[in-house]
Coordinates of C-alpha atoms in Angstrom, one line a residue:
M1 CA -0.2 0.0 0.0
A2 CA 1.5 3.2 -0.5
P3 CA 2.0 5.9 2.3
Q4 CA -0.5 7.8 2.9
V5 CA 0.5 11.3 2.1
Q6 CA -0.8 14.7 3.0
F7 CA 0.9 17.9 1.6
K8 CA -0.2 22.1 2.9
L9 CA -0.9 24.1 0.0
S10 CA 1.2 27.2 -0.6
Q11 CA -0.3 30.6 0.0
P12 CA -3.4 29.9 1.6
P13 CA -6.2 32.1 2.6
S14 CA -5.7 35.1 5.7
D15 CA -8.7 34.7 7.1
A16 CA -11.5 31.7 7.9
V17 CA -11.4 28.8 4.6
S18 CA -15.9 29.6 3.8
S19 CA -15.7 26.7 1.8
L20 CA -13.9 25.1 -1.0
K21 CA -15.1 22.8 -4.0
F22 CA -12.7 20.6 -6.4
A23 CA -14.0 20.6 -10.4
P24 CA -15.6 18.4 -11.7
S25 CA -13.5 16.9 -14.8
S26 CA -9.5 18.2 -13.3
P27 CA -9.0 16.3 -9.8
T28 CA -6.0 18.3 -8.7
R29 CA -8.3 22.0 -9.9
L30 CA -9.7 23.6 -6.6
L31 CA -11.4 26.5 -6.0
V32 CA -11.9 27.6 -1.6
S33 CA -14.1 31.1 -0.8
S34 CA -12.5 32.7 2.4
W35 CA -13.9 35.5 4.8
D36 CA -10.5 38.1 3.7
K37 CA -13.5 38.3 0.8
N38 CA -11.4 36.4 -2.0
V39 CA -12.7 32.9 -4.0
Y40 CA -9.1 31.5 -4.1
L41 CA -8.3 28.8 -7.8
Y42 CA -5.8 26.5 -6.9
D43 CA -4.0 24.0 -9.0
T44 CA -2.8 21.3 -6.3
Q45 CA -0.9 18.5 -8.2
D46 CA 2.9 19.6 -7.8
Q47 CA 2.7 18.7 -4.2
D48 CA 6.7 19.1 -3.7
A49 CA 5.4 22.7 -4.4
G50 CA 3.0 22.8 -2.3
G51 CA 0.3 23.1 -5.2
K52 CA 0.1 26.2 -7.1
L53 CA -2.2 28.8 -6.5
I54 CA -3.5 30.1 -10.0
E55 CA -5.9 33.5 -9.3
K56 CA -7.9 34.7 -6.4
Y57 CA -10.8 36.4 -7.2
E58 CA -11.7 39.9 -4.9
H59 CA -15.0 39.8 -4.1
R60 CA -16.8 43.3 -1.7
A61 CA -17.7 41.6 1.2
P62 CA -17.5 37.9 2.0
V63 CA -17.8 34.9 0.5
L64 CA -19.4 32.5 2.2
D65 CA -19.5 29.5 -0.9
V66 CA -18.0 28.1 -4.2
C67 CA -19.0 26.0 -7.1
F68 CA -17.3 25.2 -9.8
G69 CA -20.5 25.9 -13.1
A70 CA -21.4 22.9 -17.0
D71 CA -17.2 23.0 -16.6
D72 CA -14.0 23.9 -14.9
D73 CA -13.6 27.6 -16.4
E74 CA -16.9 28.6 -14.9
A75 CA -17.7 28.9 -11.0
F76 CA -20.3 30.5 -8.7
S77 CA -19.9 31.8 -6.0
A78 CA -22.1 33.8 -2.7
G79 CA -21.1 35.6 0.2
M80 CA -22.1 38.3 2.3
D81 CA -22.5 41.5 -0.1
W82 CA -26.2 39.9 -0.8
Q83 CA -25.1 38.6 -4.8
V84 CA -25.0 35.8 -6.1
K85 CA -21.7 35.7 -9.0
R86 CA -20.9 33.9 -12.0
I87 CA -17.2 34.1 -12.1
N88 CA -15.4 33.6 -15.5
L89 CA -12.3 31.9 -14.1
E90 CA -10.3 32.1 -17.4
T91 CA -10.9 36.0 -17.2
G92 CA -11.7 37.1 -14.0
E93 CA -14.9 38.7 -15.1
Q94 CA -17.7 38.3 -12.7
T95 CA -21.4 38.4 -13.7
V96 CA -24.0 39.1 -10.8
L97 CA -26.6 36.8 -11.1
S98 CA -28.8 38.2 -8.7
A99 CA -29.0 39.5 -5.1
H100 CA -30.8 38.6 -2.0
G101 CA -31.7 40.6 0.8
A102 CA -29.9 39.2 3.1
P103 CA -26.0 37.6 3.3
V104 CA -25.8 34.3 0.5
R105 CA -25.0 31.5 2.5
S106 CA -24.8 28.7 -0.1
V107 CA -24.9 27.8 -3.8
V108 CA -25.0 24.4 -5.9
Y109 CA -25.3 24.1 -9.0
S110 CA -27.2 20.8 -11.1
K111 CA -25.5 20.2 -14.1
E112 CA -28.2 17.5 -15.0
H113 CA -31.1 20.9 -15.2
S114 CA -28.6 24.0 -15.9
L115 CA -30.5 25.5 -12.4
L116 CA -28.3 27.2 -10.6
I117 CA -29.7 26.9 -6.7
S118 CA -28.6 29.4 -3.9
A119 CA -29.9 30.0 -0.3
S120 CA -30.2 33.4 1.7
W121 CA -30.4 34.2 5.2
D122 CA -33.4 36.0 3.7
S123 CA -34.9 33.1 4.6
T124 CA -35.5 32.7 0.1
L125 CA -34.0 30.0 -2.3
H126 CA -32.9 31.7 -5.7
F127 CA -33.4 29.0 -8.9
H128 CA -31.4 29.8 -11.7
D129 CA -32.2 29.0 -15.1
L130 CA -28.9 29.1 -17.0
K131 CA -30.6 28.2 -20.6
N132 CA -31.9 31.6 -19.9
P133 CA -30.0 33.6 -18.1
E134 CA -32.2 36.9 -19.3
R135 CA -34.4 35.8 -16.8
E136 CA -34.2 36.7 -13.6
P137 CA -34.8 33.9 -11.7
T138 CA -37.8 32.3 -9.1
T139 CA -37.6 33.4 -5.8
I140 CA -39.7 30.3 -3.0
T141 CA -40.0 31.4 0.4
L142 CA -38.6 29.1 2.7
P143 CA -40.1 28.8 7.1
A144 CA -36.7 29.4 8.2
K145 CA -32.9 30.0 7.7
P146 CA -31.4 27.9 5.2
H147 CA -28.2 26.5 7.2
S148 CA -27.0 24.6 4.3
L149 CA -27.9 23.1 0.6
S150 CA -26.8 19.1 -0.7
I151 CA -27.6 18.5 -3.7
T152 CA -27.8 15.2 -5.9
A153 CA -29.1 14.1 -10.4
S154 CA -32.9 14.6 -8.7
K155 CA -32.6 16.4 -5.8
L156 CA -31.9 19.8 -3.7
V157 CA -31.7 18.6 -0.1
V158 CA -32.0 22.4 2.6
A159 CA -31.2 22.2 5.6
M160 CA -32.7 25.6 7.3
A161 CA -33.3 26.4 11.6
A162 CA -35.7 25.1 13.6
R163 CA -34.2 21.5 12.2
L164 CA -36.7 22.2 9.2
V165 CA -35.4 19.6 6.5
Y166 CA -36.8 20.6 3.4
I167 CA -36.3 18.1 0.1
Y168 CA -37.0 19.0 -3.5
Q169 CA -37.4 18.0 -7.0
L170 CA -35.6 19.1 -9.1
Q171 CA -37.6 18.6 -11.9
S172 CA -39.8 20.9 -11.0
T173 CA -38.2 23.0 -9.6
A174 CA -36.2 23.5 -13.5
M175 CA -39.8 23.7 -15.0
L176 CA -41.0 25.7 -12.9
A177 CA -37.8 27.7 -13.3
S178 CA -37.5 28.2 -16.3
Q179 CA -41.4 29.2 -17.1
A180 CA -41.1 31.6 -14.5
N181 CA -39.4 35.1 -15.6
G182 CA -38.7 36.5 -11.7
S183 CA -42.2 35.6 -9.7
T184 CA -42.0 34.7 -5.7
T185 CA -43.4 30.6 -5.1
D186 CA -43.8 29.2 -1.9
L187 CA -43.4 26.3 -3.9
Q188 CA -44.1 22.9 -1.5
P189 CA -41.0 20.7 -0.9
W190 CA -41.6 16.7 -2.3
Q191 CA -40.9 16.1 1.0
Q192 CA -40.9 18.0 4.9
R193 CA -38.9 16.1 7.8
E194 CA -37.4 17.5 11.1
S195 CA -34.2 16.7 12.2
S196 CA -33.1 14.4 14.7
L197 CA -30.7 15.8 15.5
K198 CA -31.9 18.3 18.9
F199 CA -29.9 20.6 18.1
M200 CA -28.7 24.1 15.2
T201 CA -28.2 21.5 11.3
R202 CA -24.5 23.2 10.8
A203 CA -23.9 20.8 7.8
V204 CA -25.6 18.7 4.7
A205 CA -24.4 16.8 2.0
C206 CA -26.2 13.8 -0.3
M207 CA -25.3 10.2 -1.3
P208 CA -23.7 10.1 -4.8
N209 CA -26.4 7.7 -5.5
D210 CA -29.1 9.8 -4.9
D211 CA -31.0 7.7 -1.9
G212 CA -31.0 9.7 1.4
Y213 CA -28.0 12.1 2.6
A214 CA -27.0 13.0 6.2
T215 CA -26.7 16.0 8.9
S216 CA -24.8 17.2 11.5
S217 CA -25.4 19.1 14.4
I218 CA -23.8 21.8 16.2
E219 CA -23.6 19.0 18.8
G220 CA -21.4 16.8 17.8
R221 CA -23.7 14.2 16.0
V222 CA -24.5 13.2 12.5
A223 CA -27.6 11.0 11.5
V224 CA -28.1 8.9 8.3
E225 CA -31.8 9.3 5.9
W226 CA -33.1 8.0 3.2
F227 CA -35.3 9.4 0.5
D228 CA -37.8 7.0 0.4
P229 CA -40.3 7.6 2.2
S230 CA -41.7 4.1 2.5
T231 CA -42.0 2.6 6.8
D232 CA -39.1 0.5 6.1
S233 CA -37.2 3.2 4.4
Q234 CA -37.4 5.6 7.3
A235 CA -36.5 2.3 9.9
R236 CA -32.8 2.2 8.4
K237 CA -32.6 6.1 9.8
Y238 CA -30.2 6.4 12.5
A239 CA -27.7 9.4 14.6
F240 CA -25.1 8.4 16.0
K241 CA -22.4 10.7 18.5
C242 CA -18.8 11.6 16.7
H243 CA -16.7 14.9 17.9
R244 CA -16.1 14.3 21.3
Q245 CA -13.0 13.6 23.2
P246 CA -12.2 13.3 27.0
D247 CA -12.8 16.4 29.4
P248 CA -8.8 17.0 30.4
E249 CA -10.3 17.7 33.5
G250 CA -10.6 13.6 33.5
D251 CA -14.2 13.5 35.5
G252 CA -15.8 10.6 32.6
T253 CA -16.9 13.5 30.9
D254 CA -17.7 14.6 27.0
I255 CA -16.2 18.2 25.4
V256 CA -18.2 18.4 22.1
Y257 CA -17.7 19.4 19.5
P258 CA -19.5 21.1 16.6
V259 CA -19.6 18.7 13.8
N260 CA -18.8 21.7 10.8
A261 CA -18.0 19.7 7.6
L262 CA -19.7 16.4 5.4
A263 CA -18.9 15.4 2.3
F264 CA -19.3 12.3 -0.2
H265 CA -17.0 10.1 -1.5
P266 CA -18.0 9.9 -5.0
V267 CA -16.5 5.8 -5.9
H268 CA -17.6 4.4 -2.6
G269 CA -20.6 6.1 -1.2
T270 CA -18.7 6.6 2.1
F271 CA -18.8 9.8 4.0
A272 CA -15.7 11.5 5.7
S273 CA -16.5 14.2 8.4
G274 CA -14.5 16.5 10.1
G275 CA -15.7 18.8 13.1
G276 CA -13.9 21.1 16.2
D277 CA -11.8 18.9 18.0
G278 CA -9.8 19.7 15.2
V279 CA -10.4 15.8 13.5
V280 CA -11.6 14.4 10.3
A281 CA -12.9 11.0 10.7
L282 CA -14.3 8.1 7.3
W283 CA -17.9 6.5 8.4
D284 CA -19.3 3.9 6.0
A285 CA -23.3 5.3 6.5
V286 CA -24.4 1.7 5.3
A287 CA -22.8 -0.4 7.8
K288 CA -23.1 1.8 10.9
R289 CA -19.4 1.7 11.5
R290 CA -16.2 4.0 10.9
I291 CA -14.1 3.7 8.5
R292 CA -11.0 5.7 9.9
Q293 CA -10.2 9.1 11.9
Y294 CA -6.9 10.9 11.6
Q295 CA -4.6 12.5 13.6
K296 CA -5.6 15.9 14.6
Y297 CA -5.0 19.7 12.0
Q298 CA -4.3 22.2 14.9
A299 CA -7.9 24.6 14.7
S300 CA -11.2 23.2 13.8
V301 CA -11.8 21.4 10.3
A302 CA -14.7 24.5 8.6
A303 CA -14.7 22.7 5.4
L304 CA -13.9 19.0 2.9
D305 CA -14.0 18.1 -0.2
F306 CA -13.3 14.6 -2.6
S307 CA -12.4 15.1 -5.7
S308 CA -14.0 14.0 -8.7
D309 CA -12.3 10.9 -9.2
G310 CA -12.6 10.5 -5.3
K311 CA -8.0 10.1 -4.9
Y312 CA -7.9 13.2 -3.2
L313 CA -9.6 15.0 0.0
A314 CA -9.2 18.3 0.7
V315 CA -9.3 19.9 4.1
G316 CA -9.9 23.7 5.6
V317 CA -8.6 23.5 9.2
C318 CA -9.1 27.7 10.9
P319 CA -9.7 27.9 14.4
G320 CA -13.9 28.2 15.3
F321 CA -14.8 30.1 18.1
E322 CA -14.4 27.1 20.0
N323 CA -12.0 28.5 22.6
G324 CA -14.1 31.4 22.8
Q325 CA -11.4 33.5 21.2
E326 CA -13.1 37.2 21.2
D327 CA -10.5 38.7 19.2
Y328 CA -10.9 36.4 15.8
S329 CA -8.3 36.3 13.0
G330 CA -7.4 33.4 10.8
E331 CA -4.3 35.2 9.9
G332 CA -1.9 32.5 9.3
E333 CA -3.9 30.3 11.2
T334 CA -5.7 28.9 7.7
H335 CA -4.5 26.6 6.5
V336 CA -5.8 24.3 3.2
F337 CA -4.5 20.4 3.4
I338 CA -4.5 17.8 0.5
R339 CA -4.8 14.2 1.2
E340 CA -4.0 11.8 -1.3
L341 CA -5.8 8.5 -0.3
S342 CA -4.8 4.7 -1.5
E343 CA -7.1 2.6 -3.9
T344 CA -8.8 1.2 -0.3
E345 CA -8.9 4.3 1.7
A346 CA -12.4 5.7 1.9
K347 CA -13.8 2.0 0.8
G348 CA -16.6 0.4 3.0
K349 CA -15.9 -2.5 5.1
G350 CA -19.9 -4.1 5.1
A351 CA -22.0 -4.5 8.1
K352 CA -20.1 -6.3 11.4

């Protein structure tokens, strides 16, 4: 087995990482968005040099999310300036696609439907029909603030405040977006659920096989659920504790950390979780088993993503608010690690 390789990207963002995404085609092309008001594009191929910063795209305010579009040269960003932008990564040109009424938390792209979906703290979703870019986006109102979005070929999962989870069929929302022009609707989701986790949802990630999703909370737990509404399928859902460390006082209690990030492996369907304890763990969702846990990072894990071929895992590390520091600065303490996975490293273990 090849040695486990991990390296740090040179020229990381100067403040906290908000998200990182590998390109749809190239497994070494990586986008990173940051609170330092920039989106960074890296080529992670040259490990000895710590990868290469290809370009930096400046924004007016902190960037909260980023994703690739139809190809490796198109990206979309969401940020504290309330705007959703398209970035041409070759020319650097930025186009504003829409403006929300509050900061935009998340942005996801559906290649199957040529749809860009943004979620804002103004409790709305914008559906941008990219086949008809001249059209105004369709707005769907939500009952609560969205915290995280995730997408499959056919579904969109929106995790919100008050532990609400909405699941939309993309086919019907795509049709709506192509017919409407700038209209607002309270389109009802295909399924409406309440998270089985008792505390605020931090992240949601969908299974690559379109079967279900995982959510994580601020209170060291992850829940795994299936889309199929049948009683049998719903009986399979479960939640488990993770990202807890024994209290150094030695009184037998655990210090519980938020689970900030989740990412599914595109080939094996296992998933990674990253927490405020600086730990990344790999899990087999079906067998309900932990596959492995990596050594602790110096600071909180803020974001995770697997490359399209499943050979690399990108880990964004920066100080969180776990230690209650008031004068927060991620400068000099923010790092992006690229981990090269062996053939079997993220493979499921099967049932016990």
